[in-house]
Amino acid sequence: MSVLPNISNNDNVNFEIILHSTGTDPDHQRLDRILALKKLPWSFNLVEQHELANLPGGDEGQPVMQIGRCFFVGSFVSIIALEQLKATPTFFPNGNCGMPLALAWWSSEFFRVLRDNQDDGLFKKYCTIISRQIIDGRHFLQGSLPGLADIHSYAPLWALKKHGRDMTILECDALLAPWYQRMANIGECRPKKINLDENNLLGKQSLFETNFPECDAIADKETRRWKDQGKLFLWRSPLVN
């Protein structure tokens, strides 16, 4: 059971999710794995960095998740919103909510430091931190099911590989390599690619439910008018990813 309040009537929620992203940073992969774990269909609007800046909240350079007229900037607040919209499967399989959420900062620093540092010794230390969590034979960091802790640990490794990092250390780790592959294999829903810009962003989207109590607790909701397309609602992640 989710440790956050579920604001949907049931788990058969019908809503469209669009991820606006450049597709290369750890935050994009966090959201990709998050949506895969929730088994939610979604669309991917691939944009260049300068195009992202033209979208609501995109000026911070983070991916933006759109649900109807609601926009969530960065993975942190998007995670909170999705857990409330669809409680199962949960991001917190052993009931521990605090530690996985706190890993957001560690995950971001992991990527930032190692992106600019080719020191294999440092990379191995980071990999060892993760592999030690599954040394008892568990498949995922919080037990038999994947959760947010796994996603935060997986995303920077994926991004480093995307940026050309030599992954031999990871591939030779008898614990980490199978875990990494299990994370890569999560989810059957792959995104459909669409093309949107700021001039056709909202289209005929209905005014989606905007009561996200946990999001409101960590980020102020902004209400905006967007060009001639009407109102939208925006939450920004409190962490820089």
mmCIF file of C-alpha atoms in Angstrom:
data_model
loop_
_atom_site.group_PDB
_atom_site.id
_atom_site.type_symbol
_atom_site.label_atom_id
_atom_site.label_comp_id
_atom_site.label_asym_id
_atom_site.label_seq_id
_atom_site.Cartn_x
_atom_site.Cartn_y
_atom_site.Cartn_z
ATOM 1 C CA MET A 1 0.000 0.000 0.000
ATOM 2 C CA SER A 2 1.229 3.479 -0.817
ATOM 3 C CA VAL A 3 2.369 5.639 2.077
ATOM 4 C CA LEU A 4 1.094 8.752 0.310
ATOM 5 C CA PRO A 5 -2.603 9.602 -0.042
ATOM 6 C CA ASN A 6 -4.187 8.365 -3.255
ATOM 7 C CA ILE A 7 -6.346 11.066 -4.837
ATOM 8 C CA SER A 8 -7.750 8.952 -7.658
ATOM 9 C CA ASN A 9 -11.003 7.040 -7.297
ATOM 10 C CA ASN A 10 -9.352 3.804 -8.391
ATOM 11 C CA ASP A 11 -6.279 2.515 -10.155
ATOM 12 C CA ASN A 12 -7.977 2.505 -13.553
ATOM 13 C CA VAL A 13 -7.289 6.200 -13.968
ATOM 14 C CA ASN A 14 -7.706 7.553 -17.471
ATOM 15 C CA PHE A 15 -5.370 10.455 -18.148
ATOM 16 C CA GLU A 16 -2.762 11.374 -20.726
ATOM 17 C CA ILE A 17 0.837 11.864 -19.656
ATOM 18 C CA ILE A 18 3.327 13.769 -21.794
ATOM 19 C CA LEU A 19 7.011 14.049 -20.925
ATOM 20 C CA HIS A 20 8.789 17.066 -22.402
ATOM 21 C CA SER A 21 12.519 16.361 -22.296
ATOM 22 C CA THR A 22 15.826 16.408 -24.160
ATOM 23 C CA GLY A 23 16.024 12.676 -23.425
ATOM 24 C CA THR A 24 19.626 12.501 -22.235
ATOM 25 C CA ASP A 25 19.863 13.486 -18.569
ATOM 26 C CA PRO A 26 19.328 11.374 -15.410
ATOM 27 C CA ASP A 27 16.048 13.102 -14.622
ATOM 28 C CA HIS A 28 14.607 11.965 -17.939
ATOM 29 C CA GLN A 29 15.553 8.376 -17.169
ATOM 30 C CA ARG A 30 14.118 8.629 -13.662
ATOM 31 C CA LEU A 31 10.799 9.625 -15.172
ATOM 32 C CA ASP A 32 11.061 6.956 -17.870
ATOM 33 C CA ARG A 33 11.573 4.201 -15.266
ATOM 34 C CA ILE A 34 8.983 5.730 -12.937
ATOM 35 C CA LEU A 35 6.307 5.620 -15.627
ATOM 36 C CA ALA A 36 7.377 2.109 -16.619
ATOM 37 C CA LEU A 37 7.136 0.941 -13.010
ATOM 38 C CA LYS A 38 3.633 2.399 -12.721
ATOM 39 C CA LYS A 39 2.734 0.695 -16.018
ATOM 40 C CA LEU A 40 1.368 3.952 -17.362
ATOM 41 C CA PRO A 41 1.219 4.797 -21.071
ATOM 42 C CA TRP A 42 2.836 8.094 -21.936
ATOM 43 C CA SER A 43 3.976 10.247 -24.822
ATOM 44 C CA PHE A 44 7.433 11.709 -25.311
ATOM 45 C CA ASN A 45 7.906 15.179 -26.732
ATOM 46 C CA LEU A 46 11.611 15.303 -27.618
ATOM 47 C CA VAL A 47 12.881 18.877 -27.509
ATOM 48 C CA GLU A 48 16.182 20.684 -27.742
ATOM 49 C CA GLN A 49 17.417 22.518 -24.659
ATOM 50 C CA HIS A 50 16.410 25.914 -26.040
ATOM 51 C CA GLU A 51 12.937 24.573 -26.916
ATOM 52 C CA LEU A 52 12.498 23.203 -23.401
ATOM 53 C CA ALA A 53 13.005 26.718 -22.075
ATOM 54 C CA ASN A 54 9.902 27.842 -23.992
ATOM 55 C CA LEU A 55 7.622 25.406 -22.150
ATOM 56 C CA PRO A 56 5.991 26.023 -18.754
ATOM 57 C CA GLY A 57 8.681 25.527 -16.117
ATOM 58 C CA GLY A 58 11.223 24.428 -18.712
ATOM 59 C CA ASP A 59 13.416 27.446 -18.049
ATOM 60 C CA GLU A 60 15.100 25.436 -15.269
ATOM 61 C CA GLY A 61 16.390 22.897 -17.789
ATOM 62 C CA GLN A 62 14.611 19.952 -16.170
ATOM 63 C CA PRO A 63 12.177 17.574 -17.872
ATOM 64 C CA VAL A 64 8.550 18.602 -17.512
ATOM 65 C CA MET A 65 5.762 16.066 -17.013
ATOM 66 C CA GLN A 66 2.370 17.195 -18.286
ATOM 67 C CA ILE A 67 -0.965 15.689 -17.258
ATOM 68 C CA GLY A 68 -3.748 17.610 -18.928
ATOM 69 C CA ARG A 69 -3.254 21.193 -17.823
ATOM 70 C CA CYS A 70 -1.051 20.240 -14.873
ATOM 71 C CA PHE A 71 2.724 20.574 -15.264
ATOM 72 C CA PHE A 72 5.316 19.073 -12.917
ATOM 73 C CA VAL A 73 8.888 20.332 -13.263
ATOM 74 C CA GLY A 74 11.576 17.754 -12.493
ATOM 75 C CA SER A 75 11.292 14.197 -11.252
ATOM 76 C CA PHE A 76 10.904 14.910 -7.530
ATOM 77 C CA VAL A 77 7.485 16.540 -7.664
ATOM 78 C CA SER A 78 6.448 14.284 -10.576
ATOM 79 C CA ILE A 79 7.078 11.236 -8.383
ATOM 80 C CA ILE A 80 4.845 12.633 -5.652
ATOM 81 C CA ALA A 81 2.081 13.397 -8.141
ATOM 82 C CA LEU A 82 2.162 9.961 -9.781
ATOM 83 C CA GLU A 83 2.125 8.107 -6.464
ATOM 84 C CA GLN A 84 -1.069 9.960 -5.583
ATOM 85 C CA LEU A 85 -2.653 9.369 -8.976
ATOM 86 C CA LYS A 86 -1.922 5.642 -9.092
ATOM 87 C CA ALA A 87 -1.100 4.003 -5.797
ATOM 88 C CA THR A 88 -0.100 0.594 -7.119
ATOM 89 C CA PRO A 89 2.457 -0.568 -7.836
ATOM 90 C CA THR A 90 3.974 1.717 -5.242
ATOM 91 C CA PHE A 91 7.323 3.484 -5.430
ATOM 92 C CA PHE A 92 7.905 2.388 -1.826
ATOM 93 C CA PRO A 93 7.589 -1.426 -1.738
ATOM 94 C CA ASN A 94 8.762 -1.837 1.863
ATOM 95 C CA GLY A 95 6.822 1.170 3.165
ATOM 96 C CA ASN A 96 9.888 3.390 3.598
ATOM 97 C CA CYS A 97 9.160 6.701 1.903
ATOM 98 C CA GLY A 98 11.814 9.024 3.357
ATOM 99 C CA MET A 99 15.016 7.283 2.287
ATOM 100 C CA PRO A 100 14.083 6.813 -1.396
ATOM 101 C CA LEU A 101 12.957 10.439 -1.689
ATOM 102 C CA ALA A 102 16.162 11.653 -0.026
ATOM 103 C CA LEU A 103 18.222 9.712 -2.578
ATOM 104 C CA ALA A 104 17.239 12.293 -5.210
ATOM 105 C CA TRP A 105 20.090 14.566 -4.125
ATOM 106 C CA TRP A 106 22.623 11.708 -3.955
ATOM 107 C CA SER A 107 21.582 10.493 -7.387
ATOM 108 C CA SER A 108 22.070 13.933 -8.914
ATOM 109 C CA GLU A 109 25.463 14.409 -7.277
ATOM 110 C CA PHE A 110 26.514 10.922 -8.397
ATOM 111 C CA PHE A 111 25.986 11.920 -12.022
ATOM 112 C CA ARG A 112 27.362 15.442 -11.713
ATOM 113 C CA VAL A 113 30.645 14.322 -10.133
ATOM 114 C CA LEU A 114 31.263 11.307 -12.356
ATOM 115 C CA ARG A 115 30.239 13.011 -15.595
ATOM 116 C CA ASP A 116 33.262 15.271 -15.271
ATOM 117 C CA ASN A 117 35.611 12.785 -13.597
ATOM 118 C CA GLN A 118 36.920 9.712 -15.404
ATOM 119 C CA ASP A 119 38.533 8.288 -12.249
ATOM 120 C CA ASP A 120 37.675 4.567 -12.309
ATOM 121 C CA GLY A 121 38.410 4.272 -8.603
ATOM 122 C CA LEU A 122 35.734 6.820 -7.771
ATOM 123 C CA PHE A 123 33.269 5.182 -10.158
ATOM 124 C CA LYS A 124 33.894 1.787 -8.549
ATOM 125 C CA LYS A 125 33.199 3.222 -5.089
ATOM 126 C CA TYR A 126 29.838 4.552 -6.225
ATOM 127 C CA CYS A 127 28.983 1.203 -7.814
ATOM 128 C CA THR A 128 29.995 -0.605 -4.626
ATOM 129 C CA ILE A 129 27.623 1.533 -2.563
ATOM 130 C CA ILE A 130 24.737 0.258 -4.682
ATOM 131 C CA SER A 131 25.818 -3.381 -4.942
ATOM 132 C CA ARG A 132 26.236 -3.666 -1.169
ATOM 133 C CA GLN A 133 22.528 -3.012 -0.773
ATOM 134 C CA ILE A 134 21.718 -6.268 -2.596
ATOM 135 C CA ILE A 135 24.522 -8.414 -1.196
ATOM 136 C CA ASP A 136 21.953 -10.482 0.725
ATOM 137 C CA GLY A 137 20.507 -11.760 -2.554
ATOM 138 C CA ARG A 138 17.501 -9.474 -2.906
ATOM 139 C CA HIS A 139 16.597 -8.518 -6.464
ATOM 140 C CA PHE A 140 16.037 -4.837 -5.726
ATOM 141 C CA LEU A 141 17.236 -2.360 -3.122
ATOM 142 C CA GLN A 142 14.114 -2.559 -0.959
ATOM 143 C CA GLY A 143 13.321 -6.229 -1.456
ATOM 144 C CA SER A 144 11.748 -8.348 -4.159
ATOM 145 C CA LEU A 145 10.049 -5.461 -5.963
ATOM 146 C CA PRO A 146 11.574 -2.404 -7.659
ATOM 147 C CA GLY A 147 10.968 1.027 -6.209
ATOM 148 C CA LEU A 148 12.125 4.603 -6.152
ATOM 149 C CA ALA A 149 15.425 3.736 -4.433
ATOM 150 C CA ASP A 150 16.311 1.565 -7.431
ATOM 151 C CA ILE A 151 15.293 4.265 -9.885
ATOM 152 C CA HIS A 152 17.453 6.907 -8.205
ATOM 153 C CA SER A 153 20.397 4.492 -8.222
ATOM 154 C CA TYR A 154 19.866 3.350 -11.807
ATOM 155 C CA ALA A 155 19.278 6.730 -13.492
ATOM 156 C CA PRO A 156 22.787 8.210 -13.140
ATOM 157 C CA LEU A 157 24.380 4.955 -14.325
ATOM 158 C CA TRP A 158 22.148 5.004 -17.410
ATOM 159 C CA ALA A 159 23.000 8.659 -18.060
ATOM 160 C CA LEU A 160 26.738 8.074 -17.663
ATOM 161 C CA LYS A 161 26.528 5.252 -20.198
ATOM 162 C CA LYS A 162 24.561 7.547 -22.512
ATOM 163 C CA HIS A 163 27.366 10.101 -22.190
ATOM 164 C CA GLY A 164 29.975 7.533 -23.243
ATOM 165 C CA ARG A 165 31.289 6.377 -19.885
ATOM 166 C CA ASP A 166 33.165 3.050 -19.875
ATOM 167 C CA MET A 167 30.848 0.710 -17.931
ATOM 168 C CA THR A 168 33.258 -2.229 -17.569
ATOM 169 C CA ILE A 169 33.312 -1.874 -13.774
ATOM 170 C CA LEU A 170 29.531 -2.169 -13.618
ATOM 171 C CA GLU A 171 29.396 -5.008 -16.135
ATOM 172 C CA CYS A 172 31.943 -7.061 -14.161
ATOM 173 C CA ASP A 173 30.107 -6.672 -10.850
ATOM 174 C CA ALA A 174 28.301 -9.976 -10.233
ATOM 175 C CA LEU A 175 25.571 -8.262 -8.204
ATOM 176 C CA LEU A 176 25.226 -4.923 -9.933
ATOM 177 C CA ALA A 177 25.141 -6.070 -13.566
ATOM 178 C CA PRO A 178 22.045 -8.323 -13.163
ATOM 179 C CA TRP A 179 20.304 -5.636 -11.090
ATOM 180 C CA TYR A 180 21.031 -3.030 -13.780
ATOM 181 C CA GLN A 181 19.522 -5.310 -16.420
ATOM 182 C CA ARG A 182 16.437 -5.957 -14.296
ATOM 183 C CA MET A 183 15.933 -2.210 -14.029
ATOM 184 C CA ALA A 184 16.368 -1.763 -17.783
ATOM 185 C CA ASN A 185 13.730 -4.432 -18.416
ATOM 186 C CA ILE A 186 11.002 -2.892 -16.253
ATOM 187 C CA GLY A 187 7.784 -2.048 -18.019
ATOM 188 C CA GLU A 188 6.108 -2.964 -21.254
ATOM 189 C CA CYS A 189 4.727 0.489 -22.033
ATOM 190 C CA ARG A 190 7.041 2.367 -24.353
ATOM 191 C CA PRO A 191 6.270 5.985 -25.152
ATOM 192 C CA LYS A 192 4.844 7.188 -28.400
ATOM 193 C CA LYS A 193 6.691 10.168 -29.817
ATOM 194 C CA ILE A 194 4.764 13.329 -30.502
ATOM 195 C CA ASN A 195 5.625 16.853 -31.588
ATOM 196 C CA LEU A 196 4.345 19.751 -29.536
ATOM 197 C CA ASP A 197 5.492 23.303 -29.087
ATOM 198 C CA GLU A 198 4.335 26.169 -26.916
ATOM 199 C CA ASN A 199 1.702 27.122 -29.476
ATOM 200 C CA ASN A 200 -0.194 23.810 -29.425
ATOM 201 C CA LEU A 201 0.678 22.683 -25.928
ATOM 202 C CA LEU A 202 -2.744 22.440 -24.331
ATOM 203 C CA GLY A 203 -4.915 21.808 -27.349
ATOM 204 C CA LYS A 204 -8.293 20.578 -26.169
ATOM 205 C CA GLN A 205 -7.018 19.258 -22.840
ATOM 206 C CA SER A 206 -9.734 19.369 -20.216
ATOM 207 C CA LEU A 207 -9.107 21.019 -16.862
ATOM 208 C CA PHE A 208 -7.603 18.053 -15.023
ATOM 209 C CA GLU A 209 -8.021 17.627 -11.246
ATOM 210 C CA THR A 210 -5.531 20.008 -9.622
ATOM 211 C CA ASN A 211 -5.729 18.887 -6.004
ATOM 212 C CA PHE A 212 -2.316 17.364 -5.266
ATOM 213 C CA PRO A 213 -1.970 17.776 -1.475
ATOM 214 C CA GLU A 214 1.502 16.260 -1.190
ATOM 215 C CA CYS A 215 2.785 18.351 -4.106
ATOM 216 C CA ASP A 216 1.315 21.455 -2.504
ATOM 217 C CA ALA A 217 3.188 20.561 0.701
ATOM 218 C CA ILE A 218 6.588 20.724 -1.003
ATOM 219 C CA ALA A 219 6.015 23.201 -3.839
ATOM 220 C CA ASP A 220 3.705 26.163 -4.343
ATOM 221 C CA LYS A 221 1.169 25.656 -7.108
ATOM 222 C CA GLU A 222 1.375 28.350 -9.764
ATOM 223 C CA THR A 223 -1.687 29.214 -11.832
ATOM 224 C CA ARG A 224 -0.904 30.737 -15.214
ATOM 225 C CA ARG A 225 -2.603 31.733 -18.393
ATOM 226 C CA TRP A 226 -0.772 30.204 -21.334
ATOM 227 C CA LYS A 227 -0.867 32.267 -24.506
ATOM 228 C CA ASP A 228 -4.441 32.032 -25.810
ATOM 229 C CA GLN A 229 -4.900 28.452 -24.602
ATOM 230 C CA GLY A 230 -6.297 29.177 -21.146
ATOM 231 C CA LYS A 231 -5.138 28.210 -17.662
ATOM 232 C CA LEU A 232 -2.446 25.782 -16.642
ATOM 233 C CA PHE A 233 -1.110 24.730 -13.239
ATOM 234 C CA LEU A 234 2.565 24.315 -12.399
ATOM 235 C CA TRP A 235 4.552 22.707 -9.579
ATOM 236 C CA ARG A 236 8.364 22.905 -9.401
ATOM 237 C CA SER A 237 10.561 20.289 -7.742
ATOM 238 C CA PRO A 238 12.194 21.735 -4.617
ATOM 239 C CA LEU A 239 15.496 20.054 -5.535
ATOM 240 C CA VAL A 240 17.792 20.961 -8.395
ATOM 241 C CA ASN A 241 18.297 17.735 -10.360
#
